[in-house]
Structure formats: C-alpha cells, structure tokens
Coordinates of C-alpha atoms in Angstrom, one line a residue:
E6 CA 91.9 59.8 113.2
A7 CA 91.3 60.3 116.4
S8 CA 90.1 64.4 115.9
L9 CA 87.5 62.2 113.3
L10 CA 86.1 60.3 115.5
C11 CA 85.7 62.4 118.2
Q12 CA 83.8 64.4 115.7
H13 CA 81.4 61.5 114.1
K14 CA 78.1 61.1 116.7
F15 CA 77.9 57.9 116.4
Y16 CA 80.7 56.4 116.6
S17 CA 81.9 58.6 119.2
R18 CA 79.2 57.5 120.9
Q19 CA 80.6 53.9 120.7
I20 CA 83.3 54.6 121.9
Q21 CA 81.9 56.8 125.1
A22 CA 79.9 53.7 125.6
L23 CA 82.8 51.3 126.0
A24 CA 85.3 53.6 127.9
A25 CA 82.3 55.7 130.6
P26 CA 79.0 54.1 130.1
E27 CA 77.7 55.5 133.0
A28 CA 78.0 58.8 131.4
T29 CA 76.7 57.4 128.2
P30 CA 72.9 57.9 126.9
D31 CA 71.3 55.3 125.3
F32 CA 71.6 56.1 121.1
Q33 CA 71.0 54.1 118.2
L34 CA 71.0 55.3 114.3
I35 CA 68.0 56.5 112.3
D36 CA 68.5 56.3 108.3
V37 CA 66.9 58.3 106.5
R38 CA 66.2 56.8 103.0
P39 CA 62.6 56.6 102.5
E40 CA 63.1 52.9 102.0
A41 CA 64.1 52.9 106.2
A42 CA 62.3 51.4 108.2
M43 CA 61.2 53.3 111.4
P44 CA 63.3 52.3 114.7
P45 CA 60.8 49.6 116.1
D46 CA 59.7 50.8 119.8
R47 CA 61.4 53.5 120.1
S48 CA 59.9 55.9 123.0
F49 CA 59.3 60.1 122.5
P50 CA 60.4 62.4 123.2
L51 CA 63.9 62.2 121.9
F52 CA 66.7 64.1 120.9
V53 CA 68.1 63.8 117.0
K54 CA 70.9 65.2 115.4
P55 CA 73.3 64.1 112.4
V56 CA 76.1 61.6 112.7
K57 CA 77.9 64.9 111.7
S58 CA 76.9 68.3 111.9
F59 CA 78.2 72.1 113.3
F60 CA 76.8 74.9 114.9
S61 CA 73.6 72.5 116.4
V62 CA 72.7 72.3 112.5
G63 CA 70.0 69.6 112.6
A64 CA 70.3 69.0 116.6
Q65 CA 66.6 69.3 117.8
R66 CA 63.7 67.7 120.0
V67 CA 61.6 65.1 118.8
E68 CA 57.9 64.5 120.0
S69 CA 56.6 61.5 118.5
R70 CA 57.2 58.7 115.1
S71 CA 55.4 61.4 112.9
D72 CA 57.1 64.1 113.2
L73 CA 60.1 61.7 113.0
E74 CA 58.9 61.1 109.7
K75 CA 58.8 65.1 108.9
I76 CA 62.6 65.3 109.6
K77 CA 63.7 62.5 108.2
N78 CA 62.7 63.3 104.9
R79 CA 63.8 67.0 105.1
W80 CA 66.8 65.7 106.4
V81 CA 67.6 63.1 103.2
R82 CA 67.9 66.3 100.9
S83 CA 70.7 67.6 103.3
A84 CA 72.4 64.9 104.0
A85 CA 75.2 65.2 101.1
F86 CA 76.3 68.8 102.6
F87 CA 78.4 66.3 104.4
H88 CA 79.9 63.8 102.2
P89 CA 83.4 65.7 102.3
F90 CA 83.6 64.3 105.9
E91 CA 82.5 61.3 104.8
I92 CA 85.3 60.5 102.8
L93 CA 88.0 61.8 105.0
F94 CA 86.1 59.7 107.8
N95 CA 86.6 56.3 105.3
K96 CA 90.1 57.4 104.3
Y97 CA 91.6 58.1 108.3
T98 CA 89.7 55.2 110.2
G99 CA 88.7 52.6 107.5
H100 CA 85.2 53.0 108.8
F101 CA 81.9 53.9 106.7
L102 CA 78.9 55.1 107.7
G103 CA 77.0 56.9 104.9
T104 CA 75.7 60.5 105.5
N105 CA 72.2 59.4 105.2
Y106 CA 71.7 58.6 108.9
L107 CA 70.8 60.8 112.7
L108 CA 71.5 59.7 115.8
G109 CA 69.1 59.4 118.3
E110 CA 68.8 59.9 122.2
D111 CA 67.2 60.3 125.3
L112 CA 66.5 63.1 126.1
L113 CA 69.2 64.6 128.7
Q114 CA 68.0 67.2 131.6
G115 CA 69.6 69.3 133.6
I116 CA 72.7 72.0 133.9
Q117 CA 74.9 72.2 130.3
T118 CA 78.2 72.7 130.8
T119 CA 81.5 72.3 129.0
L120 CA 84.8 71.0 130.0
D121 CA 87.3 72.1 128.6
G122 CA 91.1 70.8 128.6
Y123 CA 94.2 69.1 126.7
V124 CA 96.0 66.0 126.4
C125 CA 99.7 66.0 126.3
G126 CA 102.2 63.1 126.7
G127 CA 98.9 61.0 127.3
Q128 CA 97.7 62.4 130.4
V129 CA 94.4 64.4 130.6
H130 CA 94.5 68.0 132.0
V131 CA 91.3 70.2 132.2
M132 CA 91.8 74.4 132.1
G133 CA 87.9 74.8 133.3
V134 CA 84.1 73.8 133.1
V135 CA 81.8 76.5 132.0
D136 CA 78.2 76.8 131.9
S137 CA 76.0 77.3 129.0
I138 CA 73.2 79.4 129.8
M139 CA 70.4 79.1 127.0
F140 CA 67.3 81.5 125.9
P141 CA 63.9 80.5 127.9
Y142 CA 62.5 77.4 125.9
T143 CA 65.2 77.3 123.2
I144 CA 68.6 75.4 122.6
A145 CA 69.9 78.7 121.9
F146 CA 73.1 79.7 123.7
Q147 CA 72.7 82.8 125.5
R148 CA 75.8 83.3 127.3
F149 CA 78.7 81.0 129.1
E150 CA 79.6 82.0 132.5
Y151 CA 82.7 80.9 134.4
P152 CA 83.8 79.6 137.0
S153 CA 80.8 77.3 136.8
S154 CA 78.5 76.8 139.6
V155 CA 78.3 73.3 139.2
P156 CA 79.2 71.5 142.8
P157 CA 83.2 70.6 142.7
P158 CA 82.7 67.0 143.4
V159 CA 80.4 66.8 140.1
Q160 CA 83.2 68.4 138.2
D161 CA 85.7 66.4 139.5
R162 CA 83.4 63.3 138.0
M163 CA 83.6 65.1 135.0
A164 CA 86.9 65.3 134.2
E165 CA 87.1 61.8 135.5
V166 CA 85.1 61.0 132.5
A167 CA 87.2 62.8 130.5
R168 CA 90.6 61.2 131.6
K169 CA 88.6 57.6 130.6
V170 CA 87.3 58.9 127.0
M171 CA 90.0 60.9 125.6
P172 CA 92.5 57.8 125.9
A173 CA 89.9 55.3 124.3
L174 CA 89.4 57.9 121.4
G175 CA 93.2 58.0 120.6
F176 CA 93.2 61.5 121.5
D177 CA 97.0 63.2 122.5
N178 CA 98.8 66.2 122.2
G179 CA 95.8 68.6 121.7
Q180 CA 92.9 70.5 123.4
F181 CA 89.2 68.8 123.7
N182 CA 86.3 70.0 125.3
I183 CA 83.4 67.8 126.3
E184 CA 79.7 68.8 126.5
F185 CA 77.7 67.7 129.3
I186 CA 74.2 67.7 130.9
Y187 CA 74.6 67.4 134.9
N188 CA 71.0 66.5 136.0
P189 CA 71.0 67.5 140.0
E190 CA 67.5 65.2 140.5
A191 CA 69.0 62.5 139.8
N192 CA 72.8 63.4 140.2
T193 CA 73.7 62.2 136.6
V194 CA 76.8 63.4 134.4
H195 CA 75.8 62.4 130.9
I196 CA 78.0 63.7 127.7
V197 CA 76.4 65.7 124.9
E198 CA 79.3 65.6 122.2
I199 CA 83.2 65.9 122.4
N200 CA 85.0 68.1 120.0
P201 CA 88.5 67.8 119.4
R202 CA 89.2 71.4 119.8
M203 CA 89.4 74.0 122.3
S204 CA 86.4 76.6 122.9
S205 CA 88.3 80.1 121.5
Q206 CA 84.8 81.4 122.8
F207 CA 85.8 81.1 125.9
A208 CA 90.2 81.3 125.6
D209 CA 90.0 84.5 127.6
L210 CA 87.5 83.6 130.1
F211 CA 90.2 81.3 131.5
E212 CA 92.8 84.2 131.1
K213 CA 90.6 86.8 133.0
V214 CA 90.0 84.8 136.1
D215 CA 92.8 81.7 136.1
G216 CA 95.1 83.9 134.1
T217 CA 96.0 81.3 130.9
N218 CA 94.8 82.0 127.8
S219 CA 93.8 78.8 126.0
Y220 CA 96.2 79.6 123.1
S221 CA 99.3 79.7 125.3
V222 CA 98.7 75.9 125.6
L223 CA 97.6 75.4 122.0
L224 CA 100.7 77.5 121.0
D225 CA 102.9 74.8 124.2
L226 CA 101.2 72.1 122.7
G227 CA 102.4 72.7 119.1
L228 CA 105.7 73.3 119.6
G229 CA 105.9 70.1 122.2
K230 CA 106.0 71.5 125.1
T231 CA 104.6 71.2 128.8
P232 CA 101.7 73.0 128.7
H233 CA 101.7 75.3 132.6
V234 CA 98.1 76.6 133.2
K235 CA 97.9 78.9 136.1
R236 CA 94.7 78.8 138.7
G237 CA 93.1 82.2 140.1
E238 CA 95.6 84.5 139.1
G239 CA 93.4 86.2 136.6
R240 CA 92.3 89.9 137.7
C241 CA 88.5 89.0 137.8
R242 CA 86.6 87.0 139.9
A243 CA 84.2 85.8 136.9
A244 CA 83.7 86.2 133.4
F245 CA 81.3 85.2 130.9
S246 CA 81.0 85.3 127.0
C247 CA 77.6 86.7 126.2
V248 CA 75.9 86.5 122.7
L249 CA 74.0 88.8 120.7
R250 CA 71.5 86.8 119.2
T251 CA 67.6 87.6 117.7
F252 CA 65.6 84.4 116.6
R253 CA 64.4 86.8 112.8
N254 CA 66.2 87.2 109.9
Q255 CA 66.6 90.1 109.8
M256 CA 68.9 92.4 106.5
V257 CA 71.8 94.6 108.3
L258 CA 71.3 98.4 107.6
K259 CA 74.3 99.4 110.1
L260 CA 76.9 98.1 112.6
P261 CA 78.3 100.0 115.7
S262 CA 81.4 102.3 114.2
H263 CA 85.3 102.2 115.7
D264 CA 84.7 104.9 117.9
E265 CA 82.0 103.5 119.3
L266 CA 83.8 99.8 120.1
Q267 CA 87.0 102.1 121.5
L268 CA 84.9 104.1 123.7
L269 CA 83.6 100.8 125.5
R270 CA 87.4 99.4 125.3
G271 CA 88.3 102.7 126.9
E272 CA 85.5 102.0 129.8
F273 CA 86.5 98.7 129.9
P274 CA 89.6 97.7 129.0
D275 CA 89.4 93.9 129.3
I276 CA 86.3 93.5 127.0
Q277 CA 86.8 91.2 124.0
I278 CA 84.1 92.5 121.1
E279 CA 83.5 90.5 118.3
I280 CA 80.7 91.6 115.3
L281 CA 80.0 88.9 113.6
A282 CA 77.3 90.5 111.1
T283 CA 77.9 92.6 107.5
V284 CA 76.0 95.5 106.3
G285 CA 74.0 95.0 103.3
R286 CA 73.7 90.9 103.7
K287 CA 70.9 88.9 105.6
L288 CA 71.8 87.3 109.1
S289 CA 71.2 84.4 107.3
Q290 CA 73.3 84.1 105.1
Q291 CA 76.1 84.4 108.0
M292 CA 77.4 81.2 109.8
Q293 CA 74.0 80.4 111.8
D294 CA 72.2 77.1 113.7
T295 CA 68.9 76.2 112.3
C296 CA 67.0 78.3 115.1
S297 CA 67.9 81.6 115.6
Y298 CA 70.7 84.2 114.2
R299 CA 74.0 85.5 116.3
Y300 CA 75.2 88.5 115.1
G301 CA 78.3 89.5 118.1
L302 CA 79.6 88.0 120.7
L303 CA 80.6 89.9 124.4
N304 CA 83.3 88.7 126.7
I305 CA 83.4 90.7 130.1
G306 CA 84.7 90.1 133.1
G307 CA 83.6 91.4 136.5
R308 CA 83.4 90.9 140.2
D309 CA 80.5 88.2 139.6
K310 CA 76.8 88.1 137.7
E311 CA 75.9 91.3 138.7
E312 CA 78.4 93.2 137.2
I313 CA 79.0 91.0 134.1
L314 CA 75.6 91.5 133.6
A315 CA 75.2 95.7 134.1
I316 CA 78.4 96.1 132.0
F317 CA 76.5 93.6 129.1
D318 CA 73.5 95.9 129.1
Y319 CA 75.2 98.8 129.1
C320 CA 76.9 97.9 126.0
K321 CA 74.1 96.8 124.1
R322 CA 72.5 100.4 124.8
Q323 CA 76.1 101.7 123.3
L324 CA 76.7 99.9 120.2
T325 CA 74.4 101.0 117.0
F326 CA 73.1 98.1 115.5
L327 CA 70.1 98.6 112.8
F328 CA 68.4 95.8 111.1
E329 CA 65.2 95.5 108.9
P330 CA 63.3 92.3 108.2
A331 CA 64.4 90.2 105.7

C-alpha cells in the first residue's frame, strides 16, 4: 500500500501536503475526458504529469489553456496504458481514481536534486543527495553529480522533509528517493516526486565517494539487518553518472565492442559502463522518455568535476556508436 501511494502522483501529493505543506507545491486534478470542464481559474504556465507515469512520460510544461486542451486530447488516447496500475492501486489501497487524469502543478524553479535514503524500523536515514544536471532548455538528464553542491543546511531541510513524509505514507523497511527542487533566490525546497525504491543509477556513486553501495543496504533490509552506511571512506572525492543521449530518433548500426569496453575498464578500473541500445533497432524501440533517446550510461569517479568530465569526453571518443536517421 505504501509503495503504491508513493507512486500515485495525486494521492502522494495529498499526503505530502498534510505532512510537509511547506515543501508541497499547489496542485489540482485535470480530467482529460472530452466532456470534462477545464480548471476554471488555473494560471499559466504550469507543469502537468499523469497521475501515474514512468521515465517522465507525459510530464511537460504547459504555456496556455489552448495547449492544455491539446494535451488533454492526446492523453485521453493513452490513459488506458496505466489501467493495470489502477487495478493494483484499488486492490491494495482501497482508493479509486481512473487513469484519465493529469496532475497540474505550479512551476518549480531552481536546482533539482535527489535525496536517496532508506527507512529501517520506522527511522528515516539518508544515503546522500545527488544533483541533477539537465541538457539546456530541456527536462532531459545530462548527468548526476555526487556530492551535491547544495549547501548542507538545505540538504538538512530536505532530510527533515523526508523524515516527515515517509512515515506519513506508511513506508518502512525499504529504500526510497525523493526528487527536490531548491530555489536559492526564494530559499524554498519543494518535492517533485517520491519513488519507493533506491536510485540504482546512483548505487556505485555512493560507493565511490563514501564506501557503501546502495545494494548492500538493500540486502541488509531484505535480511532484516540494520544497514551500516559509511561516510567519506570511498576512493574518490566525487562521482558522476553521465548519460549518452540524443534528441533524434536513430537506427543503431554498431555498438562498442567488447575490446573497447575492456580497454576503458583497464584504464579506469572503477568505471561502470552500461549500453542501453541494440543493434538493428531504433532508439525509440528501447525504454525512453517522450523527448529524447538514451543509449548509454557511464558512472565515473575522480578528484573533481574537471577530471570526471575530461574522462567522460575521452571515453566518448573511444566508444564506437554508429547510427543512421530512423
């Protein structure tokens, strides 16, 4: 029940608003059915997302009432995709809200971060806070940077929000992550969304910097043990997860060879390389968001940002990806 409540954007927002109103943006439901009326006094621009989504599918900024009408018409044809989730949600929570809804929210401006943590015996613990760096003028992730550049007192505020919200959701003995927006000018912290799982992409970032991999925490929780998380005992001062991404759909002709990957791992023993594309398939045939196409991930540790980005650029030059327009 707690896991499903975290994932349902509307019901999760309701609980967030009760537990941590200072960190919850104003929100409202938008019915996408043609016969449903538009929100009467909604100001624009705003941000909309399905009440259940994944990979940011359907999440976007809306500039005007006419744009929202177009989005409603498009989404009503896709809402049935999430019907299986609705069946589970009704069975285990007792709540029912059809899939034909979007959530409209105030726009959040600032630095996006993710607080990764776990709850054990009712106590909320923080693994770390990771900065999300976007490609300019998009909501597509370019890389994730750990440790966060957000001031420690602000990170403490995020942790306090987590300590309020996760118990209110009934969440215990599991891992979670909360995406936040920190606005330095307004000095505000707001929740973007809550996921009832660890950020697997960050697992070895924590190991590189702190000495504890998130998967060891997962195993401890699964075995009923109390996790012990190290701080600052890793081999690196910083660690980034860098995304290989394009904004054009393309056919995959060739991917890096085993030898190429082994050579890079020989030069950088701590590097983690994940190939997300398949030869002979379009990038759109893989799991993607609605505006761009990932085809690889590189997790890299180093002394600082300059060294890590230099290693990333070097690796991109050594890895052979061949595409043609789809």
